[in-house]
Coordinates of C-alpha atoms in Angstrom, one line a residue:
X1 CA 46.1 10.5 -25.7
X2 CA 43.8 13.3 -24.5
X3 CA 46.5 15.9 -25.3
X4 CA 47.2 14.5 -28.8
X5 CA 43.7 13.9 -30.2
X6 CA 40.6 16.0 -30.6
X7 CA 37.0 15.9 -31.7
X8 CA 35.0 12.7 -31.4
X9 CA 38.1 10.6 -30.4
X10 CA 38.7 12.9 -27.4
X11 CA 35.1 12.5 -26.4
X12 CA 35.3 8.7 -26.7
X13 CA 38.3 8.6 -24.4
X14 CA 36.7 10.8 -21.8
X15 CA 33.6 8.6 -21.8
X16 CA 35.7 5.4 -21.6
X17 CA 37.7 6.8 -18.6
X18 CA 34.4 7.8 -16.9
X19 CA 32.9 4.4 -17.4
X20 CA 36.0 2.7 -16.0
X21 CA 35.9 5.2 -13.1
X22 CA 39.7 5.7 -13.6
X23 CA 40.3 8.2 -10.8
X24 CA 44.0 8.9 -11.7
X25 CA 42.7 10.6 -14.9
X26 CA 40.1 12.7 -13.0
X27 CA 42.2 15.9 -12.6
X28 CA 43.1 15.8 -16.3
X29 CA 39.4 15.3 -17.4
X30 CA 38.4 18.1 -15.0
X31 CA 40.2 20.5 -17.3
X32 CA 37.6 19.8 -20.0
X33 CA 34.6 20.4 -17.6
X34 CA 34.9 24.1 -18.7
X35 CA 35.7 23.4 -22.3
X36 CA 34.1 25.9 -24.8
X37 CA 33.0 22.9 -26.8
X38 CA 29.7 21.9 -25.3
X39 CA 29.8 18.3 -26.2
X40 CA 33.3 17.8 -24.7
X41 CA 32.3 19.8 -21.6
X42 CA 29.2 17.6 -21.0
X43 CA 31.2 14.4 -21.7
X44 CA 33.8 15.5 -19.1
X45 CA 31.1 16.4 -16.5
X46 CA 29.3 13.0 -17.0
X47 CA 32.6 11.1 -16.7
X48 CA 33.6 12.9 -13.5
X49 CA 30.1 12.4 -12.0
X50 CA 30.4 8.7 -12.6
X51 CA 33.7 8.8 -10.6
X52 CA 32.2 10.8 -7.7
X53 CA 34.9 13.4 -8.2
X54 CA 34.2 16.0 -5.4
X55 CA 35.8 19.1 -7.1
X56 CA 33.2 18.7 -9.8
X57 CA 30.3 19.7 -7.6
X58 CA 30.5 23.5 -8.0
X59 CA 31.0 23.2 -11.7
X60 CA 28.0 20.9 -12.0
X61 CA 25.7 23.2 -9.9
X62 CA 26.8 26.2 -11.9
X63 CA 26.0 24.4 -15.1
X64 CA 22.6 23.4 -13.8
X65 CA 21.7 26.9 -12.7
X66 CA 22.9 28.5 -15.9
X67 CA 20.1 30.6 -17.3
X68 CA 18.4 29.0 -20.4
X69 CA 20.6 25.9 -20.5
X70 CA 19.0 23.2 -22.7
X71 CA 21.0 20.5 -20.9
X72 CA 19.7 21.0 -17.4
X73 CA 17.8 17.6 -17.2
X74 CA 21.0 15.7 -18.2
X75 CA 23.1 17.7 -15.9
X76 CA 20.8 16.9 -13.0
X77 CA 21.0 13.2 -13.8
X78 CA 24.8 13.6 -13.7
X79 CA 24.5 15.4 -10.3
X80 CA 22.5 12.6 -8.8
X81 CA 24.9 10.1 -10.2
X82 CA 27.8 12.2 -8.7
X83 CA 26.2 12.0 -5.3
X84 CA 25.6 8.3 -5.6
X85 CA 29.3 7.7 -6.4
X86 CA 30.8 9.9 -3.7
X87 CA 33.1 8.0 -1.4
X88 CA 32.3 10.3 1.5
X89 CA 28.8 9.0 2.4
X90 CA 28.2 11.7 5.0
X91 CA 28.7 14.3 2.2
X92 CA 26.4 12.3 -0.1
X93 CA 23.7 12.3 2.6
X94 CA 24.1 16.0 3.1
X95 CA 23.7 16.7 -0.6
X96 CA 20.6 14.5 -0.8
X97 CA 19.1 16.4 2.2
X98 CA 19.7 19.7 0.4
X99 CA 17.7 18.5 -2.5
X100 CA 14.7 17.2 -0.6
X101 CA 14.6 19.9 2.2
X102 CA 15.7 23.1 0.4
X103 CA 14.0 22.0 -2.9
X104 CA 15.8 24.3 -5.3
X105 CA 13.5 25.3 -8.2
X106 CA 15.6 23.4 -10.8
X107 CA 15.0 20.0 -9.1
X108 CA 11.7 18.4 -10.2
X109 CA 9.5 16.3 -7.9
X110 CA 10.9 13.2 -9.5
X111 CA 14.5 14.4 -8.8
X112 CA 13.7 15.0 -5.2
X113 CA 12.0 11.6 -4.9
X114 CA 15.2 9.9 -6.3
X115 CA 17.2 11.9 -3.7
X116 CA 14.9 10.6 -1.0
X117 CA 15.5 7.0 -2.1
X118 CA 19.2 7.6 -2.2
X119 CA 19.2 9.1 1.3
X120 CA 17.5 6.0 2.7
X121 CA 20.0 3.7 0.8
X122 CA 23.0 5.8 2.0
X123 CA 22.1 6.0 5.7
X124 CA 20.3 2.7 6.0
X125 CA 17.0 4.3 6.9
X126 CA 16.6 5.4 10.5
X127 CA 18.7 8.6 10.2
X128 CA 17.0 9.5 6.9
X129 CA 13.4 8.9 8.0
X130 CA 12.5 12.3 9.6
X131 CA 13.6 14.2 6.5
X132 CA 12.1 11.8 4.1
X133 CA 8.7 11.7 6.0
X134 CA 8.7 15.5 6.1
X135 CA 9.5 15.7 2.4
X136 CA 6.8 13.2 1.6
X137 CA 4.0 15.4 2.9
X138 CA 4.4 17.6 -0.2
X139 CA 4.5 14.7 -2.6
X140 CA 1.8 13.5 -5.0
X141 CA -0.1 10.4 -3.9
X142 CA 1.8 8.3 -6.4
X143 CA 5.2 9.5 -5.1
X144 CA 4.1 8.8 -1.6
X145 CA 3.5 5.2 -2.5
X146 CA 6.9 5.1 -4.1
X147 CA 8.5 6.1 -0.8
X148 CA 6.6 3.3 0.8
X149 CA 8.5 0.9 -1.5
X150 CA 11.8 2.6 -0.3
X151 CA 10.9 1.8 3.3
X152 CA 9.8 -1.8 2.8
X153 CA 13.0 -3.5 4.0
X154 CA 13.7 -1.2 7.0
X155 CA 13.5 -2.5 10.6
X156 CA 9.9 -2.5 11.5
X157 CA 10.2 -1.0 15.0
X158 CA 12.3 1.9 13.7
X159 CA 9.7 2.5 10.9
X160 CA 6.7 2.4 13.3
X161 CA 8.4 4.8 15.8
X162 CA 9.3 7.3 13.0
X163 CA 5.8 7.2 11.4
X164 CA 4.1 7.4 14.8
X165 CA 6.0 10.7 15.5
X166 CA 4.6 12.4 12.4
X167 CA 1.4 10.4 11.9
X168 CA -0.8 13.5 12.3
X169 CA 0.9 15.0 9.2
X170 CA 0.5 12.0 7.0
X171 CA -2.4 11.5 4.6
X172 CA -5.0 8.8 5.4
X173 CA -4.2 7.1 2.0
X174 CA -0.5 6.9 2.9
X175 CA -1.2 5.6 6.4
X176 CA -3.4 2.9 4.9
X177 CA -0.7 2.0 2.4
X178 CA 1.8 1.8 5.3
X179 CA -0.4 -0.4 7.4
X180 CA -1.0 -2.7 4.4
X181 CA 2.8 -3.0 4.0
X182 CA 3.1 -3.9 7.7
X183 CA 0.4 -6.6 7.2
X184 CA 2.3 -8.1 4.3
X185 CA 5.4 -8.4 6.4
X186 CA 3.4 -10.5 9.0
X187 CA 5.7 -9.2 11.9
X188 CA 4.1 -9.6 15.3
X189 CA 5.8 -6.4 16.4
X190 CA 3.5 -4.4 14.2
X191 CA 0.3 -5.6 16.0
X192 CA 0.0 -2.8 18.7
X193 CA 0.3 -0.1 16.0
X194 CA -2.2 -1.8 13.7
X195 CA -4.7 -2.5 16.6
X196 CA -4.6 1.2 17.4
X197 CA -5.4 2.0 13.7
X198 CA -8.6 -0.1 13.9
X199 CA -9.9 2.8 15.9
X200 CA -8.7 5.5 13.5
X201 CA -11.0 8.3 12.4
X202 CA -10.3 7.7 8.7
X203 CA -12.3 4.8 7.2
X204 CA -9.6 3.9 4.7
X205 CA -7.1 3.5 7.6
X206 CA -9.5 1.3 9.6
X207 CA -10.2 -0.9 6.6
X208 CA -6.5 -1.4 6.0
X209 CA -5.9 -2.2 9.7
X210 CA -8.6 -4.9 9.7
X211 CA -7.1 -6.6 6.7
X212 CA -3.5 -6.4 8.0
X213 CA -4.4 -7.6 11.5
X214 CA -6.0 -10.7 10.0
X215 CA -2.9 -11.3 7.9
X216 CA -0.7 -11.2 10.9
X217 CA -2.9 -12.9 13.5
X218 CA -5.8 -14.8 11.9
X219 CA -6.0 -17.3 14.9
X220 CA -7.4 -14.6 17.2
X221 CA -9.5 -12.8 14.6
X222 CA -12.8 -12.9 16.6
X223 CA -11.2 -11.0 19.5
X224 CA -11.2 -7.7 17.6
X225 CA -13.6 -8.5 14.8
X226 CA -16.7 -8.8 16.9
X227 CA -16.4 -5.3 18.4
X228 CA -15.8 -4.0 14.9
X229 CA -18.8 -5.7 13.5
X230 CA -20.9 -4.4 16.3
X231 CA -20.1 -0.7 15.6
X232 CA -19.0 -0.4 11.9
X233 CA -21.5 0.3 9.1
X234 CA -19.3 1.8 6.4
X235 CA -19.3 -0.1 3.1
X236 CA -15.5 0.0 2.9
X237 CA -15.2 -1.6 6.3
X238 CA -17.8 -4.2 5.5
X239 CA -15.9 -5.1 2.3
X240 CA -12.6 -5.3 4.2
X241 CA -14.2 -7.6 6.8
X242 CA -15.8 -9.8 4.2
X243 CA -12.6 -10.2 2.2
X244 CA -10.5 -10.8 5.2
X245 CA -12.8 -13.2 6.9
X246 CA -12.4 -15.6 3.9
X247 CA -9.0 -16.5 5.3
X248 CA -10.3 -17.4 8.8
X249 CA -11.3 -21.1 9.4
X250 CA -15.0 -21.6 10.2
X251 CA -14.2 -23.3 13.6
X252 CA -12.3 -20.2 14.7
X253 CA -14.9 -17.7 13.5
X254 CA -18.0 -19.4 14.9
X255 CA -19.8 -19.6 17.2
X256 CA -18.3 -16.3 18.5
X257 CA -20.0 -14.3 15.7
X258 CA -23.3 -16.0 16.1
X259 CA -23.2 -15.5 19.9
X260 CA -22.7 -11.7 19.5
X261 CA -25.1 -11.4 16.6
X262 CA -27.8 -9.6 18.6
X263 CA -25.3 -6.8 19.5
X264 CA -24.3 -6.1 15.9
X265 CA -25.5 -3.3 13.8
X266 CA -27.3 -3.8 10.5
X267 CA -24.1 -4.1 8.4
X268 CA -22.6 -6.7 10.8
X269 CA -25.7 -8.8 10.8
X270 CA -25.8 -8.8 6.9
X271 CA -22.2 -9.8 6.9
X272 CA -22.7 -12.7 9.3
X273 CA -25.6 -14.0 7.2
X274 CA -23.7 -13.8 4.0
X275 CA -20.7 -15.7 5.5
X276 CA -23.1 -18.4 6.7
X277 CA -24.6 -18.8 3.3
X278 CA -21.3 -18.6 1.4
X279 CA -19.7 -21.2 3.6
X280 CA -22.9 -23.3 3.7
X281 CA -22.7 -23.6 7.5
X282 CA -25.9 -25.7 7.8
X283 CA -25.8 -25.9 11.6
X284 CA -27.1 -22.4 11.5
X285 CA -29.9 -22.9 9.0
X286 CA -32.6 -22.7 11.6
X287 CA -31.1 -19.4 12.9
X288 CA -31.0 -17.9 9.3
X289 CA -34.7 -19.0 8.8
X290 CA -35.6 -17.2 12.0
X291 CA -34.1 -14.0 10.5
X292 CA -36.7 -14.0 7.8
X293 CA -39.0 -12.4 10.4
X294 CA -36.4 -9.9 11.7
X295 CA -37.4 -6.3 12.2
X296 CA -35.0 -4.9 9.6
X297 CA -35.8 -5.3 6.0
X298 CA -32.2 -5.6 5.0
X299 CA -31.7 -8.5 7.4
X300 CA -34.8 -10.3 6.2
X301 CA -33.6 -10.0 2.6
X302 CA -30.0 -11.2 3.5
X303 CA -31.6 -14.2 5.2
X304 CA -33.8 -15.1 2.3
X305 CA -31.0 -14.8 -0.2
X306 CA -28.6 -17.0 1.8
X307 CA -31.2 -19.7 2.4
X308 CA -30.8 -20.7 -1.2
X309 CA -27.4 -22.2 -0.1
X310 CA -28.3 -23.2 3.4
X311 CA -31.8 -24.7 3.3
X312 CA -32.5 -28.4 3.0
X313 CA -35.4 -30.2 1.3
X314 CA -37.2 -30.5 4.7
X315 CA -37.1 -26.7 5.1
X316 CA -39.3 -26.1 2.1
X317 CA -42.7 -26.0 4.0
X318 CA -41.3 -23.2 6.3
X319 CA -40.1 -21.2 3.3
X320 CA -43.5 -21.6 1.5
X321 CA -45.3 -20.5 4.7
X322 CA -43.1 -17.4 4.9
X323 CA -43.7 -16.7 1.3
X324 CA -47.4 -16.1 2.0
X325 CA -46.7 -13.7 4.9
X326 CA -44.0 -11.5 3.3
X327 CA -44.3 -8.3 1.2
X328 CA -44.4 -8.4 -2.6
X329 CA -40.8 -7.1 -2.9
X330 CA -39.4 -9.7 -0.5
X331 CA -41.6 -12.4 -2.1
X332 CA -39.6 -12.1 -5.3
X333 CA -36.3 -12.7 -3.4
X334 CA -37.6 -15.6 -1.4
X335 CA -39.3 -17.2 -4.4
X336 CA -36.0 -17.2 -6.2
X337 CA -34.3 -19.0 -3.3
X338 CA -37.2 -21.5 -3.2
X339 CA -36.7 -22.2 -6.9
X340 CA -33.0 -22.9 -6.3
X341 CA -33.8 -25.1 -3.4
X342 CA -36.3 -27.1 -5.5
X343 CA -33.9 -27.5 -8.4
X344 CA -31.1 -28.7 -6.0
X345 CA -33.4 -31.3 -4.3
X346 CA -35.8 -32.1 -7.2
X347 CA -35.6 -35.8 -6.6
X348 CA -36.2 -35.6 -2.8
X349 CA -39.6 -36.9 -1.7
X350 CA -39.8 -34.0 0.8
X351 CA -39.8 -31.6 -2.1
X352 CA -42.7 -33.3 -3.8
X353 CA -44.7 -33.6 -0.6
X354 CA -44.3 -29.9 0.2

């Protein structure tokens, strides 16, 4: 039929054979890949690309590199499709590597990102990782996160070994994303890598490591949290701790945190007081009351704020006494907590007596 018809009908038949991946027709269609009619030529190239017809490659690359061609974007899509359909997967992997390592000018960042994903899919991951991780260093932050998605289902030990080898070249943001991914997988084999990341120099990496370690091993949270709370003061770390600790049962978190409270820095002490108040751990009410006289202003304020949730009616006289001894700025905070306490226990005789 190809010999007998022309125009739109010929194009339709070429497209149909391409969609069917009818290989016996490939050599006949190949004749049209150099046709003077641009529409027929593009239809033939697209059909052959969909078949993974190896002799097409030089024609495709020549068309892509042709000066001033308005069809380059479509031809590159066909080239990527051609690679994907190749039966010889070693050749397909080689062509993907050429795109991501040689980075010819006519391939965009998105094209190279697609080739990286194809390389991982073709080789199953491990063999592709060195090239993909090297390529990733020149990607935008958004594309780096896309590569993380490509890596999600790979063997975790293989992944960690490959990333560890080039870790010094990877951005802190990507490392944090990688650690977050490891945490979501909840695989115990990732623990040593994540534990090491808790000591990383980049705050964003340490914060991600804290959250991920708690996801994987919440039952032993206090083992690494207490040293962290004793030394860390960055707000990002504090937020990571506060968010993560919500998943740890009270009986596993205390009394360890309370016992090591004196060793903690300012941020750690504030965090402990906030957790006590939020969880309304009333067995520590007297302890929190004692912190209203602490040497650090921020600690005194945290104690006063959290006593609104912790104090009982019988604690009102102590709070009123403290109110008379504190500064004007802190009086306002403590007074607000006292009002909340009175409102909560308004029918309690101890309130009226105080």
